mmCIF file of C-alpha atoms (C1' of nucleotides) in Angstrom:
data_model
loop_
_atom_site.group_PDB
_atom_site.id
_atom_site.type_symbol
_atom_site.label_atom_id
_atom_site.label_comp_id
_atom_site.label_asym_id
_atom_site.label_seq_id
_atom_site.Cartn_x
_atom_site.Cartn_y
_atom_site.Cartn_z
ATOM 1 C CA MET A 9 -36.780 -57.630 103.127
ATOM 2 C CA LEU A 10 -35.204 -59.981 101.482
ATOM 3 C CA GLN A 11 -30.722 -59.633 101.459
ATOM 4 C CA ARG A 12 -30.623 -58.342 104.489
ATOM 5 C CA ARG A 13 -31.831 -54.462 104.001
ATOM 6 C CA GLN A 14 -28.785 -52.881 102.489
ATOM 7 C CA GLY A 15 -30.967 -50.329 100.490
ATOM 8 C CA ALA A 16 -30.382 -46.483 101.621
ATOM 9 C CA LEU A 17 -32.491 -45.467 104.167
ATOM 10 C CA ARG A 18 -31.039 -45.604 107.893
ATOM 11 C CA ASP A 19 -32.654 -46.855 111.050
ATOM 12 C CA ASP A 20 -34.604 -43.748 111.957
ATOM 13 C CA GLY A 21 -35.903 -43.548 108.212
ATOM 14 C CA SER A 22 -33.892 -40.506 106.739
ATOM 15 C CA ARG A 23 -31.530 -41.539 103.908
ATOM 16 C CA ASN A 24 -28.050 -41.334 103.837
ATOM 17 C CA VAL A 25 -26.549 -37.968 103.067
ATOM 18 C CA LEU A 26 -22.562 -37.321 102.925
ATOM 19 C CA VAL A 27 -22.129 -34.333 104.898
ATOM 20 C CA THR A 28 -19.291 -31.908 103.116
ATOM 21 C CA GLY A 29 -18.047 -28.501 104.149
ATOM 22 C CA GLY A 30 -21.566 -28.047 105.213
ATOM 23 C CA LEU A 31 -23.315 -29.169 102.101
ATOM 24 C CA LYS A 32 -25.179 -32.205 101.137
ATOM 25 C CA GLU A 33 -25.182 -34.950 98.308
ATOM 26 C CA ALA A 34 -27.835 -37.304 98.382
ATOM 27 C CA PHE A 35 -26.319 -40.669 96.918
ATOM 28 C CA PRO A 36 -29.214 -43.156 97.751
ATOM 29 C CA LEU A 37 -26.944 -46.518 96.473
ATOM 30 C CA ARG A 38 -23.209 -46.964 95.479
ATOM 31 C CA GLN A 39 -24.154 -46.046 91.943
ATOM 32 C CA ASN A 40 -21.908 -44.219 89.600
ATOM 33 C CA GLY A 41 -23.616 -40.494 89.733
ATOM 34 C CA SER A 42 -20.289 -38.811 87.490
ATOM 35 C CA LEU A 43 -22.218 -38.687 84.318
ATOM 36 C CA SER A 44 -25.400 -36.720 86.635
ATOM 37 C CA ARG A 45 -22.681 -34.798 87.728
ATOM 38 C CA ILE A 46 -20.292 -33.744 84.797
ATOM 39 C CA LEU A 47 -23.568 -33.289 83.145
ATOM 40 C CA HIS A 48 -24.869 -30.583 85.844
ATOM 41 C CA VAL A 49 -21.492 -28.999 85.274
ATOM 42 C CA LEU A 50 -21.884 -28.928 81.610
ATOM 43 C CA LEU A 51 -24.647 -26.782 81.269
ATOM 44 C CA HIS A 52 -23.693 -24.910 84.190
ATOM 45 C CA MET A 53 -20.871 -23.584 82.250
ATOM 46 C CA ASP A 54 -22.878 -22.913 79.186
ATOM 47 C CA GLN A 55 -24.726 -20.662 80.818
ATOM 48 C CA HIS A 56 -21.700 -18.439 82.052
ATOM 49 C CA ARG A 57 -19.323 -16.749 79.663
ATOM 50 C CA ASP A 58 -16.656 -16.604 82.184
ATOM 51 C CA PRO A 59 -14.207 -19.850 82.619
ATOM 52 C CA MET A 60 -15.657 -21.353 85.880
ATOM 53 C CA THR A 61 -13.085 -23.142 88.590
ATOM 54 C CA SER A 62 -12.843 -25.930 89.873
ATOM 55 C CA GLU A 63 -14.203 -24.262 93.416
ATOM 56 C CA GLN A 64 -16.581 -22.655 91.858
ATOM 57 C CA ILE A 65 -18.337 -26.060 90.244
ATOM 58 C CA GLY A 66 -17.328 -27.925 93.857
ATOM 59 C CA GLN A 67 -19.889 -25.736 95.133
ATOM 60 C CA MET A 68 -22.480 -26.240 93.452
ATOM 61 C CA LEU A 69 -21.895 -30.175 93.350
ATOM 62 C CA GLY A 70 -21.665 -30.434 97.109
ATOM 63 C CA THR A 71 -18.112 -31.552 96.629
ATOM 64 C CA ASN A 72 -14.313 -30.659 96.694
ATOM 65 C CA PRO A 73 -12.591 -29.097 93.686
ATOM 66 C CA THR A 74 -10.281 -31.925 93.369
ATOM 67 C CA VAL A 75 -12.891 -34.184 92.882
ATOM 68 C CA VAL A 76 -14.026 -31.766 90.101
ATOM 69 C CA ARG A 77 -10.510 -31.222 88.247
ATOM 70 C CA ARG A 78 -10.763 -35.244 88.167
ATOM 71 C CA THR A 79 -13.863 -35.782 86.911
ATOM 72 C CA MET A 80 -13.307 -33.313 84.197
ATOM 73 C CA ALA A 81 -10.367 -34.826 83.145
ATOM 74 C CA GLY A 82 -11.538 -37.024 81.089
ATOM 75 C CA MET A 83 -14.111 -34.516 79.499
ATOM 76 C CA ARG A 84 -10.486 -32.263 78.870
ATOM 77 C CA GLU A 85 -9.233 -35.339 77.250
ATOM 78 C CA ALA A 86 -12.159 -35.673 74.443
ATOM 79 C CA GLY A 87 -11.956 -32.029 73.692
ATOM 80 C CA TYR A 88 -15.230 -31.363 75.297
ATOM 81 C CA VAL A 89 -14.290 -28.669 77.292
ATOM 82 C CA SER A 90 -11.184 -26.257 77.591
ATOM 83 C CA SER A 91 -8.964 -25.783 81.514
ATOM 84 C CA VAL A 92 -6.819 -22.710 81.744
ATOM 85 C CA LYS A 93 -4.087 -22.428 84.441
ATOM 86 C CA GLY A 94 -3.879 -18.932 86.131
ATOM 87 C CA HIS A 95 -5.898 -16.100 86.629
ATOM 88 C CA GLY A 96 -9.054 -16.296 85.054
ATOM 89 C CA GLY A 97 -8.616 -19.075 84.295
ATOM 90 C CA GLY A 98 -10.856 -22.313 84.605
ATOM 91 C CA TRP A 99 -13.301 -24.283 82.825
ATOM 92 C CA THR A 100 -15.092 -23.851 79.644
ATOM 93 C CA LEU A 101 -17.281 -25.779 77.095
ATOM 94 C CA ALA A 102 -15.002 -26.290 73.840
ATOM 95 C CA ARG A 103 -17.934 -26.409 71.993
ATOM 96 C CA PRO A 104 -21.587 -25.957 71.668
ATOM 97 C CA LEU A 105 -24.051 -28.928 73.675
ATOM 98 C CA SER A 106 -25.467 -29.214 70.398
ATOM 99 C CA GLU A 107 -22.998 -31.176 69.105
ATOM 100 C CA MET A 108 -23.018 -33.178 71.776
ATOM 101 C CA THR A 109 -24.848 -35.901 73.350
ATOM 102 C CA LEU A 110 -25.172 -37.688 76.350
ATOM 103 C CA LEU A 111 -23.144 -40.417 74.599
ATOM 104 C CA ASP A 112 -20.746 -38.826 74.357
ATOM 105 C CA VAL A 113 -20.230 -37.247 77.756
ATOM 106 C CA TYR A 114 -20.835 -41.333 79.019
ATOM 107 C CA LYS A 115 -17.539 -42.606 76.880
ATOM 108 C CA ALA A 116 -15.246 -39.204 77.491
ATOM 109 C CA LEU A 117 -16.043 -40.749 81.161
ATOM 110 C CA GLY A 118 -14.914 -43.260 80.261
ATOM 111 C CA ALA A 119 -17.932 -45.566 79.860
ATOM 112 C CA PRO A 120 -18.073 -47.163 83.094
ATOM 113 C CA GLU A 121 -20.486 -49.692 84.187
ATOM 114 C CA LEU A 122 -24.195 -49.685 83.771
ATOM 115 C CA PHE A 123 -25.637 -51.875 85.465
ATOM 116 C CA ALA A 124 -25.406 -52.568 88.898
ATOM 117 C CA LEU A 125 -26.403 -56.860 87.887
ATOM 118 C CA GLY A 126 -23.533 -58.626 87.492
ATOM 119 C CA LEU A 127 -22.705 -61.860 86.006
ATOM 120 C CA ALA A 128 -21.030 -64.603 89.386
ATOM 121 C CA THR A 129 -18.192 -65.084 86.914
ATOM 122 C CA ASP A 130 -16.277 -64.110 84.093
ATOM 123 C CA ALA A 131 -16.086 -67.870 82.129
ATOM 124 C CA PRO A 132 -16.949 -70.640 84.872
ATOM 125 C CA THR A 133 -16.789 -74.283 83.941
ATOM 126 C CA CYS A 134 -19.357 -75.062 85.146
ATOM 127 C CA LEU A 135 -22.628 -75.378 82.174
ATOM 128 C CA VAL A 136 -24.840 -74.479 84.035
ATOM 129 C CA GLU A 137 -23.572 -71.589 84.936
ATOM 130 C CA GLN A 138 -22.630 -70.770 81.366
ATOM 131 C CA ALA A 139 -25.743 -71.429 80.753
ATOM 132 C CA VAL A 140 -27.295 -69.114 83.747
ATOM 133 C CA ASN A 141 -24.897 -66.609 82.192
ATOM 134 C CA THR A 142 -25.982 -66.468 78.152
ATOM 135 C CA ALA A 143 -29.240 -65.843 79.810
ATOM 136 C CA LEU A 144 -28.458 -63.129 81.585
ATOM 137 C CA GLY A 145 -25.891 -61.947 79.617
ATOM 138 C CA ARG A 146 -27.640 -61.537 76.508
ATOM 139 C CA SER A 147 -30.445 -60.086 77.883
ATOM 140 C CA LEU A 148 -28.231 -57.021 80.200
ATOM 141 C CA GLU A 149 -26.714 -56.467 76.566
ATOM 142 C CA GLU A 150 -29.636 -55.980 74.994
ATOM 143 C CA ALA A 151 -30.683 -53.643 77.441
ATOM 144 C CA GLU A 152 -26.844 -52.104 76.822
ATOM 145 C CA ARG A 153 -27.410 -51.248 72.935
ATOM 146 C CA GLN A 154 -30.599 -49.995 74.227
ATOM 147 C CA LEU A 155 -30.011 -47.268 76.675
ATOM 148 C CA LEU A 156 -26.214 -46.374 74.568
ATOM 149 C CA ALA A 157 -28.873 -45.705 71.597
ATOM 150 C CA GLY A 158 -30.809 -44.384 73.901
ATOM 151 C CA PHE A 159 -28.189 -41.125 75.245
ATOM 152 C CA GLY A 160 -26.804 -41.179 72.028
ATOM 153 C CA GLN A 161 -29.842 -39.227 70.449
ATOM 154 C CA VAL A 162 -30.351 -37.125 73.218
ATOM 155 C CA LYS A 163 -27.653 -34.071 72.427
ATOM 156 C CA LEU A 164 -27.443 -31.744 75.651
ATOM 157 C CA SER A 165 -28.539 -28.574 73.933
ATOM 158 C CA GLU A 166 -31.862 -30.209 74.279
ATOM 159 C CA ILE A 167 -32.151 -30.435 77.647
ATOM 160 C CA ALA A 168 -30.797 -27.037 78.139
ATOM 161 C CA ALA A 169 -33.379 -25.815 76.118
ATOM 162 C CA ASP A 170 -35.724 -27.770 79.234
ATOM 163 C CA PHE A 171 -33.645 -25.310 81.525
ATOM 164 C CA GLU A 172 -34.517 -22.717 79.680
ATOM 165 C CA HIS A 173 -38.509 -23.067 79.701
ATOM 166 C CA ARG A 174 -38.594 -24.265 83.328
ATOM 167 C CA ALA A 175 -36.442 -21.793 83.748
ATOM 168 C CA ALA A 176 -38.985 -19.241 81.903
ATOM 169 C CA ARG A 177 -41.732 -20.631 83.911
ATOM 170 C CA SER A 178 -40.320 -20.035 87.975
ATOM 171 C CA LYS A 179 -38.487 -16.672 88.058
ATOM 172 C CA HIS A 180 -37.051 -18.033 91.453
ATOM 173 C CA GLY A 181 -33.318 -18.059 91.976
ATOM 174 C CA THR A 182 -32.509 -21.823 92.000
ATOM 175 C CA CYS A 183 -28.964 -23.516 91.724
ATOM 176 C CA LYS A 184 -26.182 -21.596 94.052
ATOM 177 C CA VAL A 185 -25.124 -20.015 90.770
ATOM 178 C CA LYS A 186 -26.276 -17.668 88.420
ATOM 179 C CA HIS A 187 -28.076 -18.440 85.735
ATOM 180 C CA VAL A 188 -26.753 -15.510 83.487
ATOM 181 C CA ALA A 189 -24.865 -15.370 80.594
ATOM 182 C CA MET B 22 -7.704 -43.172 82.183
ATOM 183 C CA LEU B 23 -9.741 -41.175 83.774
ATOM 184 C CA GLN B 24 -11.952 -40.978 86.921
ATOM 185 C CA ARG B 25 -9.206 -42.765 88.371
ATOM 186 C CA ARG B 26 -9.231 -45.849 87.722
ATOM 187 C CA GLN B 27 -11.876 -47.712 89.095
ATOM 188 C CA GLY B 28 -11.712 -50.965 87.536
ATOM 189 C CA ALA B 29 -11.374 -54.540 88.135
ATOM 190 C CA LEU B 30 -7.524 -54.635 87.146
ATOM 191 C CA ARG B 31 -4.751 -54.119 89.387
ATOM 192 C CA ASP B 32 -1.701 -52.763 88.723
ATOM 193 C CA ASP B 33 -0.615 -56.960 87.684
ATOM 194 C CA GLY B 34 -3.340 -57.809 85.152
ATOM 195 C CA SER B 35 -5.061 -60.143 87.583
ATOM 196 C CA ARG B 36 -8.889 -59.999 88.241
ATOM 197 C CA ASN B 37 -10.127 -59.048 91.568
ATOM 198 C CA VAL B 38 -11.491 -62.342 93.391
ATOM 199 C CA LEU B 39 -12.706 -63.027 96.751
ATOM 200 C CA VAL B 40 -10.430 -66.050 97.918
ATOM 201 C CA THR B 41 -12.737 -67.954 100.525
ATOM 202 C CA GLY B 42 -12.307 -71.289 102.284
ATOM 203 C CA GLY B 43 -10.244 -71.895 98.952
ATOM 204 C CA LEU B 44 -12.676 -71.271 96.772
ATOM 205 C CA LYS B 45 -12.466 -68.448 94.642
ATOM 206 C CA GLU B 46 -15.605 -65.796 93.023
ATOM 207 C CA ALA B 47 -15.108 -63.124 90.882
ATOM 208 C CA PHE B 48 -17.141 -59.799 90.435
ATOM 209 C CA PRO B 49 -15.583 -57.891 88.235
ATOM 210 C CA LEU B 50 -17.073 -55.241 89.665
ATOM 211 C CA ARG B 51 -19.380 -53.442 93.007
ATOM 212 C CA GLN B 52 -22.339 -55.942 91.594
ATOM 213 C CA ASN B 53 -24.937 -57.457 93.001
ATOM 214 C CA GLY B 54 -24.360 -61.595 92.054
ATOM 215 C CA SER B 55 -27.544 -63.038 93.579
ATOM 216 C CA LEU B 56 -29.236 -62.914 90.738
ATOM 217 C CA SER B 57 -26.693 -64.881 88.689
ATOM 218 C CA ARG B 58 -26.396 -67.343 92.217
ATOM 219 C CA ILE B 59 -29.814 -68.300 92.747
ATOM 220 C CA LEU B 60 -30.183 -68.430 89.257
ATOM 221 C CA HIS B 61 -27.819 -71.219 89.151
ATOM 222 C CA VAL B 62 -28.735 -72.260 92.382
ATOM 223 C CA LEU B 63 -31.916 -73.386 90.740
ATOM 224 C CA LEU B 64 -31.138 -75.078 87.687
ATOM 225 C CA HIS B 65 -28.848 -77.619 89.631
ATOM 226 C CA MET B 66 -31.787 -78.391 92.440
ATOM 227 C CA ASP B 67 -33.630 -78.780 89.105
ATOM 228 C CA GLN B 68 -31.334 -82.203 88.183
ATOM 229 C CA HIS B 69 -31.165 -82.848 91.632
ATOM 230 C CA ARG B 70 -33.885 -85.263 92.919
ATOM 231 C CA ASP B 71 -33.007 -85.067 96.878
ATOM 232 C CA PRO B 72 -33.703 -81.486 98.396
ATOM 233 C CA MET B 73 -29.933 -79.910 98.416
ATOM 234 C CA THR B 74 -28.446 -78.365 101.668
ATOM 235 C CA SER B 75 -27.256 -74.927 102.213
ATOM 236 C CA GLU B 76 -23.720 -76.399 102.561
ATOM 237 C CA GLN B 77 -23.964 -78.004 99.167
ATOM 238 C CA ILE B 78 -25.212 -75.483 97.651
ATOM 239 C CA GLY B 79 -22.794 -72.310 99.728
ATOM 240 C CA GLN B 80 -19.540 -75.449 98.520
ATOM 241 C CA MET B 81 -21.044 -75.207 94.537
ATOM 242 C CA LEU B 82 -20.886 -71.344 94.262
ATOM 243 C CA GLY B 83 -17.822 -71.131 96.009
ATOM 244 C CA THR B 84 -19.652 -69.478 99.078
ATOM 245 C CA ASN B 85 -20.504 -69.633 102.795
ATOM 246 C CA PRO B 86 -24.078 -71.653 104.191
ATOM 247 C CA THR B 87 -25.560 -68.927 105.579
ATOM 248 C CA VAL B 88 -25.024 -65.946 102.712
ATOM 249 C CA VAL B 89 -26.805 -69.381 100.972
ATOM 250 C CA ARG B 90 -29.991 -69.502 103.324
ATOM 251 C CA ARG B 91 -30.378 -65.835 103.727
ATOM 252 C CA THR B 92 -30.477 -65.009 99.610
ATOM 253 C CA MET B 93 -33.215 -68.074 99.529
ATOM 254 C CA ALA B 94 -35.216 -66.652 101.799
ATOM 255 C CA GLY B 95 -36.993 -63.899 99.311
ATOM 256 C CA MET B 96 -36.868 -67.253 96.880
ATOM 257 C CA ARG B 97 -38.656 -69.670 99.506
ATOM 258 C CA GLU B 98 -41.125 -66.087 101.060
ATOM 259 C CA ALA B 99 -42.262 -65.734 97.061
ATOM 260 C CA GLY B 100 -43.043 -69.659 97.171
ATOM 261 C CA TYR B 101 -40.777 -70.552 94.258
ATOM 262 C CA VAL B 102 -38.627 -72.796 97.069
ATOM 263 C CA SER B 103 -39.663 -74.054 100.065
ATOM 264 C CA SER B 104 -36.762 -75.658 102.542
ATOM 265 C CA VAL B 105 -37.298 -78.002 104.413
ATOM 266 C CA LYS B 106 -35.488 -78.485 108.601
ATOM 267 C CA GLY B 107 -33.933 -81.979 110.252
ATOM 268 C CA HIS B 108 -32.521 -85.289 108.430
ATOM 269 C CA GLY B 109 -32.578 -85.314 104.767
ATOM 270 C CA GLY B 110 -33.639 -82.215 105.072
ATOM 271 C CA GLY B 111 -32.748 -78.939 102.537
ATOM 272 C CA TRP B 112 -34.362 -77.403 99.444
ATOM 273 C CA THR B 113 -35.972 -78.334 96.897
ATOM 274 C CA LEU B 114 -38.291 -76.497 93.941
ATOM 275 C CA ALA B 115 -41.489 -75.613 94.912
ATOM 276 C CA ARG B 116 -42.580 -75.321 91.068
ATOM 277 C CA PRO B 117 -41.635 -76.251 88.039
ATOM 278 C CA LEU B 118 -38.924 -74.514 86.022
ATOM 279 C CA SER B 119 -40.666 -73.469 82.529
ATOM 280 C CA GLU B 120 -42.655 -71.593 85.267
ATOM 281 C CA MET B 121 -40.122 -69.642 86.938
ATOM 282 C CA THR B 122 -38.751 -66.544 84.789
ATOM 283 C CA LEU B 123 -36.007 -64.006 85.057
ATOM 284 C CA LEU B 124 -38.250 -61.617 86.160
ATOM 285 C CA ASP B 125 -40.162 -63.114 89.170
ATOM 286 C CA VAL B 126 -36.819 -64.169 90.230
ATOM 287 C CA TYR B 127 -35.455 -60.482 90.242
ATOM 288 C CA LYS B 128 -38.434 -59.875 91.779
ATOM 289 C CA ALA B 129 -38.402 -62.472 95.136
ATOM 290 C CA LEU B 130 -34.868 -61.270 95.224
ATOM 291 C CA GLY B 131 -36.771 -58.257 96.472
ATOM 292 C CA ALA B 132 -35.946 -55.356 92.873
ATOM 293 C CA PRO B 133 -32.490 -54.755 93.581
ATOM 294 C CA GLU B 134 -31.237 -52.001 91.741
ATOM 295 C CA LEU B 135 -30.025 -52.430 87.957
ATOM 296 C CA PHE B 136 -27.807 -49.434 87.475
ATOM 297 C CA ALA B 137 -25.355 -48.890 88.375
ATOM 298 C CA LEU B 138 -25.264 -45.069 87.575
ATOM 299 C CA GLY B 139 -27.481 -42.906 89.794
ATOM 300 C CA LEU B 140 -29.066 -39.368 90.163
ATOM 301 C CA ALA B 141 -27.120 -37.388 92.064
ATOM 302 C CA THR B 142 -29.774 -35.038 93.990
ATOM 303 C CA ASP B 143 -34.150 -37.249 94.697
ATOM 304 C CA ALA B 144 -35.442 -33.509 94.359
ATOM 305 C CA PRO B 145 -32.938 -31.026 93.034
ATOM 306 C CA THR B 146 -33.791 -27.194 93.609
ATOM 307 C CA CYS B 147 -30.930 -26.368 91.156
ATOM 308 C CA LEU B 148 -33.743 -25.889 87.874
ATOM 309 C CA VAL B 149 -30.566 -27.179 85.421
ATOM 310 C CA GLU B 150 -30.295 -30.652 88.061
ATOM 311 C CA GLN B 151 -33.827 -31.176 87.276
ATOM 312 C CA ALA B 152 -33.702 -31.244 83.485
ATOM 313 C CA VAL B 153 -30.528 -33.266 83.836
ATOM 314 C CA ASN B 154 -32.196 -35.953 86.234
ATOM 315 C CA THR B 155 -35.321 -35.821 83.627
ATOM 316 C CA ALA B 156 -33.361 -36.756 80.537
ATOM 317 C CA LEU B 157 -31.059 -39.412 82.501
ATOM 318 C CA GLY B 158 -33.995 -40.599 83.974
ATOM 319 C CA ARG B 159 -36.354 -41.087 80.587
ATOM 320 C CA SER B 160 -33.375 -43.110 79.527
ATOM 321 C CA LEU B 161 -33.189 -45.331 82.311
ATOM 322 C CA GLU B 162 -36.731 -45.661 82.745
ATOM 323 C CA GLU B 163 -36.662 -46.673 79.098
ATOM 324 C CA ALA B 164 -33.980 -49.416 79.802
ATOM 325 C CA GLU B 165 -35.408 -50.857 83.054
ATOM 326 C CA ARG B 166 -38.360 -51.534 80.898
ATOM 327 C CA GLN B 167 -37.051 -52.581 78.236
ATOM 328 C CA LEU B 168 -34.469 -54.666 80.421
ATOM 329 C CA LEU B 169 -37.190 -55.998 83.054
ATOM 330 C CA ALA B 170 -40.014 -57.078 80.057
ATOM 331 C CA GLY B 171 -36.455 -59.044 78.431
ATOM 332 C CA PHE B 172 -36.519 -60.865 81.761
ATOM 333 C CA GLY B 173 -40.670 -61.414 82.008
ATOM 334 C CA GLN B 174 -39.752 -63.405 78.460
ATOM 335 C CA VAL B 175 -36.764 -66.127 80.013
ATOM 336 C CA LYS B 176 -38.206 -68.927 81.596
ATOM 337 C CA LEU B 177 -36.126 -70.720 83.477
ATOM 338 C CA SER B 178 -37.216 -73.854 81.258
ATOM 339 C CA GLU B 179 -35.352 -72.472 78.163
ATOM 340 C CA ILE B 180 -31.935 -72.138 80.010
ATOM 341 C CA ALA B 181 -32.211 -75.442 81.290
ATOM 342 C CA ALA B 182 -32.462 -76.568 78.237
ATOM 343 C CA ASP B 183 -29.464 -74.682 77.032
ATOM 344 C CA PHE B 184 -27.680 -76.353 79.876
ATOM 345 C CA GLU B 185 -28.879 -80.382 78.510
ATOM 346 C CA HIS B 186 -27.518 -79.430 75.625
ATOM 347 C CA ARG B 187 -24.644 -78.278 76.714
ATOM 348 C CA ALA B 188 -24.068 -81.165 78.713
ATOM 349 C CA ALA B 189 -24.929 -83.161 75.267
ATOM 350 C CA ARG B 190 -22.204 -81.886 73.648
ATOM 351 C CA SER B 191 -19.872 -82.122 76.204
ATOM 352 C CA LYS B 192 -19.149 -84.914 78.272
ATOM 353 C CA HIS B 193 -16.633 -83.747 80.988
ATOM 354 C CA GLY B 194 -17.894 -83.402 84.193
ATOM 355 C CA THR B 195 -18.629 -79.745 85.044
ATOM 356 C CA CYS B 196 -19.423 -78.294 88.419
ATOM 357 C CA LYS B 197 -18.419 -79.613 91.528
ATOM 358 C CA VAL B 198 -21.826 -81.110 92.137
ATOM 359 C CA LYS B 199 -22.722 -83.623 89.662
ATOM 360 C CA HIS B 200 -25.687 -82.957 87.079
ATOM 361 C CA VAL B 201 -27.903 -86.216 87.960
ATOM 362 C CA ALA B 202 -31.521 -86.986 88.961
ATOM 363 C "C1'" DA C 22 -36.089 -88.641 124.972
ATOM 364 C "C1'" DT C 23 -31.703 -87.101 123.130
ATOM 365 C "C1'" DA C 24 -28.421 -86.854 119.414
ATOM 366 C "C1'" DT C 25 -28.030 -85.132 115.444
ATOM 367 C "C1'" DC C 26 -29.153 -82.940 111.534
ATOM 368 C "C1'" DA C 27 -30.385 -78.906 109.052
ATOM 369 C "C1'" DT C 28 -32.650 -74.298 108.041
ATOM 370 C "C1'" DG C 29 -33.181 -69.035 110.741
ATOM 371 C "C1'" DT C 30 -31.420 -65.459 111.796
ATOM 372 C "C1'" DG C 31 -28.906 -61.251 114.865
ATOM 373 C "C1'" DA C 32 -24.864 -59.413 115.224
ATOM 374 C "C1'" DC C 33 -20.374 -58.964 113.681
ATOM 375 C "C1'" DT C 34 -16.153 -58.455 110.168
ATOM 376 C "C1'" DT C 35 -14.030 -58.203 106.055
ATOM 377 C "C1'" DG C 36 -13.114 -55.682 101.331
ATOM 378 C "C1'" DA C 37 -14.113 -52.886 97.609
ATOM 379 C "C1'" DT C 38 -14.663 -48.435 96.202
ATOM 380 C "C1'" DA C 39 -16.703 -44.439 94.793
ATOM 381 C "C1'" DT C 40 -16.210 -40.003 97.225
ATOM 382 C "C1'" DG C 41 -13.558 -36.889 100.102
ATOM 383 C "C1'" DG C 42 -9.511 -33.703 100.764
ATOM 384 C "C1'" DC C 43 -4.762 -32.821 101.275
ATOM 385 C "C1'" DA C 44 -0.409 -31.249 99.984
ATOM 386 C "C1'" DC C 45 2.688 -29.743 96.326
ATOM 387 C "C1'" DA C 46 4.138 -29.432 91.383
ATOM 388 C "C1'" DT C 47 3.561 -26.767 86.957
ATOM 389 C "C1'" DG C 48 2.399 -23.070 85.053
ATOM 390 C "C1'" DA C 49 -0.752 -18.139 83.324
ATOM 391 C "C1'" DT C 50 -1.150 -13.874 84.764
ATOM 392 C "C1'" DT C 51 -0.780 -9.937 86.913
ATOM 393 C "C1'" DA D 2 7.210 -12.082 92.309
ATOM 394 C "C1'" DA D 3 2.697 -13.270 94.358
ATOM 395 C "C1'" DT D 4 -1.244 -14.833 93.295
ATOM 396 C "C1'" DC D 5 -3.567 -17.777 90.872
ATOM 397 C "C1'" DA D 6 -5.518 -22.095 88.955
ATOM 398 C "C1'" DT D 7 -5.047 -26.587 87.927
ATOM 399 C "C1'" DG D 8 -2.310 -31.431 87.125
ATOM 400 C "C1'" DT D 9 -1.990 -35.376 90.838
ATOM 401 C "C1'" DG D 10 -0.135 -38.736 94.154
ATOM 402 C "C1'" DC D 11 -1.387 -40.677 97.974
ATOM 403 C "C1'" DC D 12 -3.927 -41.006 101.587
ATOM 404 C "C1'" DA D 13 -8.892 -40.535 104.632
ATOM 405 C "C1'" DT D 14 -13.797 -42.196 104.832
ATOM 406 C "C1'" DA D 15 -17.756 -43.935 104.249
ATOM 407 C "C1'" DT D 16 -21.549 -47.362 102.369
ATOM 408 C "C1'" DC D 17 -21.939 -51.637 101.297
ATOM 409 C "C1'" DA D 18 -22.115 -56.674 99.238
ATOM 410 C "C1'" DA D 19 -20.612 -60.190 101.057
ATOM 411 C "C1'" DG D 20 -18.278 -63.372 104.560
ATOM 412 C "C1'" DT D 21 -18.723 -65.100 109.255
ATOM 413 C "C1'" DC D 22 -20.308 -66.613 113.990
ATOM 414 C "C1'" DA D 23 -23.098 -67.432 117.745
ATOM 415 C "C1'" DC D 24 -27.285 -69.325 118.661
ATOM 416 C "C1'" DA D 25 -32.506 -70.252 118.322
ATOM 417 C "C1'" DT D 26 -35.881 -73.561 115.875
ATOM 418 C "C1'" DG D 27 -37.570 -77.015 114.510
ATOM 419 C "C1'" DA D 28 -36.964 -81.471 112.444
ATOM 420 C "C1'" DT D 29 -35.647 -86.869 112.011
ATOM 421 C "C1'" DA D 30 -33.990 -91.351 113.578
ATOM 422 C "C1'" DT D 31 -31.816 -94.047 116.274
#
DNA sequence: ATATCATGTGACTTGATATGGCACATGATT
DNA sequence: AATCATGTGCCATATCAAGTCACATGATAT
């Protein structure tokens, strides 16, 4: 191995797993998991007629209600979900999944950095580094365009349909939350 | 802002800059800068007839000789550079830049993670999460293919040519290291 | 041969940051 | 008024890229 093993495996070969209140969540690298988590939440909300509380969602994701509220904040500001306080309150979808794409969610999350590869300096004085940044930057920008274009073409309702399909084929309960209307 | 400001800007608006022994290097995010740095080094080595020591390279990159040795280790193992100990030793290119692509370097570095976006769990039992992972993973894999294909088409000699072009147009000294044969 | 120089590498330190979590304010429902 | 739920400031924790030290190994020069 090069680069002084920076991976996810520990000496005993196990994954690095955060154990929080008895629940587990595995994040292999120093990656931003909020997009993945939000999607998980949105699809579950779609299966759920009543508002879901941050507490419920937190348990589902194996995380803390506070984290849920904070991550959902962007979605609320963008108008994709709404939150209600007090008895019977919680989170609900503010529009159908057919009117949301991966790109919409990504943007609502504040369009976090996509790549784990970085350029050494923003505006280097070294001409060599300028040339390197230009070449590398060009590839990265192209990839970013591709990726975001791809995100824009995936409607959340399509993901939901894929879920329905999976659910139809295996009759076991799945998550910690029931998939009921 | 959403997601509890995780960006690169501090309250005073300045970038987070690592100051090391008087030199500065800016890494906006938790990104892996080794590819960018290695490229910088390789191009400089190409301009340098004599072997370059880790000390020289370290000064050039604003980092430490040990870091340089460690990062270069993968390149040596892959046969792109060679290192010689003792007086007059140091690092030299083991083959011309025209025979190396961005992809080669990336692989020699151990093919570090490309994306800052992660899936919540590797093999979730929740069917909803499975559907999410599938959708997100598909987009990410597609983008990865694109990006690596792009890397494979960029020869380092092309980046060097771009540098030569820049150097011809501006006659100022640039880096901390002279661009001489 | 031996002093010097340069790489090779284990072990530890430092700094950045995604996420976890508490505490308390705000507002809605019963 | 009691309870429930969100909103959010503040701090804690874990992980990891990069920095640093220390020392071994090997090559060159005098």
